[in-house]
mmCIF file with all atom_site columns, C-alpha atoms in Angstrom:
data_model
loop_
_atom_site.group_PDB
_atom_site.id
_atom_site.type_symbol
_atom_site.label_atom_id
_atom_site.label_alt_id
_atom_site.label_comp_id
_atom_site.label_asym_id
_atom_site.label_entity_id
_atom_site.label_seq_id
_atom_site.pdbx_PDB_ins_code
_atom_site.Cartn_x
_atom_site.Cartn_y
_atom_site.Cartn_z
_atom_site.occupancy
_atom_site.B_iso_or_equiv
_atom_site.pdbx_formal_charge
_atom_site.auth_seq_id
_atom_site.auth_comp_id
_atom_site.auth_asym_id
_atom_site.auth_atom_id
_atom_site.pdbx_PDB_model_num
ATOM 1  C CA . UNK A 1 1  ? 22.598  7.489   -3.673 1.00 64.00 ? 1  UNK A CA 1
ATOM 2  C CA . UNK A 1 2  ? 21.861  6.260   -0.171 1.00 59.00 ? 2  UNK A CA 1
ATOM 3  C CA . UNK A 1 3  ? 18.354  7.600   -0.424 1.00 63.00 ? 3  UNK A CA 1
ATOM 4  C CA . UNK A 1 4  ? 17.788  5.607   -3.612 1.00 60.00 ? 4  UNK A CA 1
ATOM 5  C CA . UNK A 1 5  ? 18.968  2.421   -1.985 1.00 63.00 ? 5  UNK A CA 1
ATOM 6  C CA . UNK A 1 6  ? 16.783  2.953   1.054  1.00 54.00 ? 6  UNK A CA 1
ATOM 7  C CA . UNK A 1 7  ? 13.777  3.683   -1.151 1.00 60.00 ? 7  UNK A CA 1
ATOM 8  C CA . UNK A 1 8  ? 14.460  0.560   -3.259 1.00 51.00 ? 8  UNK A CA 1
ATOM 9  C CA . UNK A 1 9  ? 14.663  -1.562  -0.122 1.00 61.00 ? 9  UNK A CA 1
ATOM 10 C CA . UNK A 1 10 ? 11.448  -0.127  1.261  1.00 55.00 ? 10 UNK A CA 1
ATOM 11 C CA . UNK A 1 11 ? 9.543   -0.627  -1.996 1.00 52.00 ? 11 UNK A CA 1
ATOM 12 C CA . UNK A 1 12 ? 10.863  -4.189  -2.236 1.00 57.00 ? 12 UNK A CA 1
ATOM 13 C CA . UNK A 1 13 ? 9.771   -4.989  1.327  1.00 52.00 ? 13 UNK A CA 1
ATOM 14 C CA . UNK A 1 14 ? 6.352   -3.545  0.710  1.00 50.00 ? 14 UNK A CA 1
ATOM 15 C CA . UNK A 1 15 ? 5.927   -5.572  -2.462 1.00 49.00 ? 15 UNK A CA 1
ATOM 16 C CA . UNK A 1 16 ? 6.913   -8.773  -0.688 1.00 52.00 ? 16 UNK A CA 1
ATOM 17 C CA . UNK A 1 17 ? 4.498   -8.159  2.170  1.00 50.00 ? 17 UNK A CA 1
ATOM 18 C CA . UNK A 1 18 ? 1.620   -7.577  -0.258 1.00 48.00 ? 18 UNK A CA 1
ATOM 19 C CA . UNK A 1 19 ? 2.534   -10.710 -2.160 1.00 48.00 ? 19 UNK A CA 1
ATOM 20 C CA . UNK A 1 20 ? 2.620   -12.710 0.997  1.00 45.00 ? 20 UNK A CA 1
ATOM 21 C CA . UNK A 1 21 ? -0.906  -11.565 1.886  1.00 48.00 ? 21 UNK A CA 1
ATOM 22 C CA . UNK A 1 22 ? -2.274  -12.980 -1.341 1.00 51.00 ? 22 UNK A CA 1
ATOM 23 C CA . UNK A 1 23 ? -0.692  -16.404 -1.174 1.00 61.00 ? 23 UNK A CA 1
ATOM 24 C CA . UNK A 1 24 ? -3.143  -19.267 -1.487 1.00 61.00 ? 24 UNK A CA 1
ATOM 25 C CA . UNK A 1 25 ? -2.072  -21.011 1.701  1.00 75.00 ? 25 UNK A CA 1
ATOM 26 C CA . UNK A 1 26 ? -2.485  -17.699 3.575  1.00 84.00 ? 26 UNK A CA 1
ATOM 27 C CA . UNK A 1 27 ? -5.950  -17.303 2.143  1.00 86.00 ? 27 UNK A CA 1
ATOM 28 C CA . UNK A 1 28 ? -6.946  -20.820 3.171  1.00 89.00 ? 28 UNK A CA 1
ATOM 29 C CA . UNK A 1 29 ? -5.732  -20.220 6.725  1.00 91.00 ? 29 UNK A CA 1
ATOM 30 C CA . UNK A 1 30 ? -7.563  -16.915 6.963  1.00 92.00 ? 30 UNK A CA 1
ATOM 31 C CA . UNK A 1 31 ? -10.785 -18.539 5.663  1.00 92.00 ? 31 UNK A CA 1
ATOM 32 C CA . UNK A 1 32 ? -10.521 -21.116 8.450  1.00 93.00 ? 32 UNK A CA 1
ATOM 33 C CA . UNK A 1 33 ? -10.113 -18.308 10.993 1.00 93.00 ? 33 UNK A CA 1
ATOM 34 C CA . UNK A 1 34 ? -13.231 -16.575 9.688  1.00 94.00 ? 34 UNK A CA 1
ATOM 35 C CA . UNK A 1 35 ? -15.216 -19.770 9.825  1.00 94.00 ? 35 UNK A CA 1
ATOM 36 C CA . UNK A 1 36 ? -14.124 -20.469 13.438 1.00 94.00 ? 36 UNK A CA 1
ATOM 37 C CA . UNK A 1 37 ? -14.978 -16.936 14.476 1.00 93.00 ? 37 UNK A CA 1
ATOM 38 C CA . UNK A 1 38 ? -18.387 -17.167 12.786 1.00 94.00 ? 38 UNK A CA 1
ATOM 39 C CA . UNK A 1 39 ? -19.175 -20.212 14.985 1.00 93.00 ? 39 UNK A CA 1
ATOM 40 C CA . UNK A 1 40 ? -18.387 -18.146 18.087 1.00 92.00 ? 40 UNK A CA 1
ATOM 41 C CA . UNK A 1 41 ? -20.361 -15.119 16.911 1.00 92.00 ? 41 UNK A CA 1
ATOM 42 C CA . UNK A 1 42 ? -23.395 -17.218 15.897 1.00 91.00 ? 42 UNK A CA 1
ATOM 43 C CA . UNK A 1 43 ? -24.572 -17.446 19.531 1.00 92.00 ? 43 UNK A CA 1
ATOM 44 C CA . UNK A 1 44 ? -24.837 -13.664 19.921 1.00 92.00 ? 44 UNK A CA 1
ATOM 45 C CA . UNK A 1 45 ? -25.461 -12.430 16.377 1.00 91.00 ? 45 UNK A CA 1
ATOM 46 C CA . UNK A 1 46 ? -26.630 -15.088 13.873 1.00 93.00 ? 46 UNK A CA 1
ATOM 47 C CA . UNK A 1 47 ? -27.193 -12.728 10.913 1.00 94.00 ? 47 UNK A CA 1
ATOM 48 C CA . UNK A 1 48 ? -23.616 -11.403 11.174 1.00 93.00 ? 48 UNK A CA 1
ATOM 49 C CA . UNK A 1 49 ? -22.278 -14.939 11.391 1.00 93.00 ? 49 UNK A CA 1
ATOM 50 C CA . UNK A 1 50 ? -24.266 -15.937 8.306  1.00 94.00 ? 50 UNK A CA 1
ATOM 51 C CA . UNK A 1 51 ? -22.972 -13.022 6.272  1.00 95.00 ? 51 UNK A CA 1
ATOM 52 C CA . UNK A 1 52 ? -19.382 -13.792 7.326  1.00 94.00 ? 52 UNK A CA 1
ATOM 53 C CA . UNK A 1 53 ? -19.906 -17.435 6.242  1.00 94.00 ? 53 UNK A CA 1
ATOM 54 C CA . UNK A 1 54 ? -21.215 -16.266 2.855  1.00 95.00 ? 54 UNK A CA 1
ATOM 55 C CA . UNK A 1 55 ? -18.091 -14.141 2.397  1.00 94.00 ? 55 UNK A CA 1
ATOM 56 C CA . UNK A 1 56 ? -15.883 -17.098 3.407  1.00 94.00 ? 56 UNK A CA 1
ATOM 57 C CA . UNK A 1 57 ? -17.698 -19.325 0.874  1.00 95.00 ? 57 UNK A CA 1
ATOM 58 C CA . UNK A 1 58 ? -17.205 -16.758 -1.873 1.00 96.00 ? 58 UNK A CA 1
ATOM 59 C CA . UNK A 1 59 ? -13.580 -16.375 -0.874 1.00 94.00 ? 59 UNK A CA 1
ATOM 60 C CA . UNK A 1 60 ? -13.134 -20.138 -1.264 1.00 93.00 ? 60 UNK A CA 1
ATOM 61 C CA . UNK A 1 61 ? -14.567 -19.949 -4.787 1.00 94.00 ? 61 UNK A CA 1
ATOM 62 C CA . UNK A 1 62 ? -12.276 -17.086 -5.688 1.00 92.00 ? 62 UNK A CA 1
ATOM 63 C CA . UNK A 1 63 ? -9.300  -19.038 -4.316 1.00 91.00 ? 63 UNK A CA 1
ATOM 64 C CA . UNK A 1 64 ? -10.253 -22.005 -6.501 1.00 92.00 ? 64 UNK A CA 1
ATOM 65 C CA . UNK A 1 65 ? -10.451 -19.673 -9.469 1.00 93.00 ? 65 UNK A CA 1
ATOM 66 C CA . UNK A 1 66 ? -6.882  -18.480 -8.756 1.00 90.00 ? 66 UNK A CA 1
ATOM 67 C CA . UNK A 1 67 ? -7.966  -14.923 -7.819 1.00 89.00 ? 67 UNK A CA 1
ATOM 68 C CA . UNK A 1 68 ? -6.029  -14.395 -4.534 1.00 87.00 ? 68 UNK A CA 1
ATOM 69 C CA . UNK A 1 69 ? -6.375  -10.636 -4.464 1.00 88.00 ? 69 UNK A CA 1
ATOM 70 C CA . UNK A 1 70 ? -10.144 -10.771 -4.580 1.00 91.00 ? 70 UNK A CA 1
ATOM 71 C CA . UNK A 1 71 ? -10.076 -13.595 -2.021 1.00 92.00 ? 71 UNK A CA 1
ATOM 72 C CA . UNK A 1 72 ? -8.046  -11.486 0.372  1.00 90.00 ? 72 UNK A CA 1
ATOM 73 C CA . UNK A 1 73 ? -10.451 -8.570  -0.023 1.00 91.00 ? 73 UNK A CA 1
ATOM 74 C CA . UNK A 1 74 ? -13.421 -10.727 0.909  1.00 92.00 ? 74 UNK A CA 1
ATOM 75 C CA . UNK A 1 75 ? -11.547 -12.244 3.826  1.00 93.00 ? 75 UNK A CA 1
ATOM 76 C CA . UNK A 1 76 ? -10.673 -8.787  5.150  1.00 93.00 ? 76 UNK A CA 1
ATOM 77 C CA . UNK A 1 77 ? -14.355 -7.744  4.909  1.00 93.00 ? 77 UNK A CA 1
ATOM 78 C CA . UNK A 1 78 ? -15.370 -10.860 6.873  1.00 94.00 ? 78 UNK A CA 1
ATOM 79 C CA . UNK A 1 79 ? -12.695 -10.345 9.484  1.00 93.00 ? 79 UNK A CA 1
ATOM 80 C CA . UNK A 1 80 ? -13.701 -6.779  9.973  1.00 93.00 ? 80 UNK A CA 1
ATOM 81 C CA . UNK A 1 81 ? -17.336 -7.887  10.300 1.00 91.00 ? 81 UNK A CA 1
ATOM 82 C CA . UNK A 1 82 ? -16.390 -10.417 13.002 1.00 91.00 ? 82 UNK A CA 1
ATOM 83 C CA . UNK A 1 83 ? -13.857 -8.073  14.714 1.00 90.00 ? 83 UNK A CA 1
ATOM 84 C CA . UNK A 1 84 ? -10.897 -10.455 14.228 1.00 88.00 ? 84 UNK A CA 1
ATOM 85 C CA . UNK A 1 85 ? -7.368  -9.600  13.225 1.00 79.00 ? 85 UNK A CA 1
#
């Protein structure tokens, strides 16, 4: 019984954390972080900054189309490309 309750709590917490990652306001904030990092990276690696900006632009479009999961995936790719967390 206790194991079932602990499992239920863990699953619920995981679902909430995944849901929070795909919230529109979170996506918009993360897009801003990517854009700011792209400006910093542009001095040393312009092609990488351009690619990150393209991903951020595509993420904005997906956000406008109410596709937060796809938006988060693109943001994560851009963040990895720019070495930001």
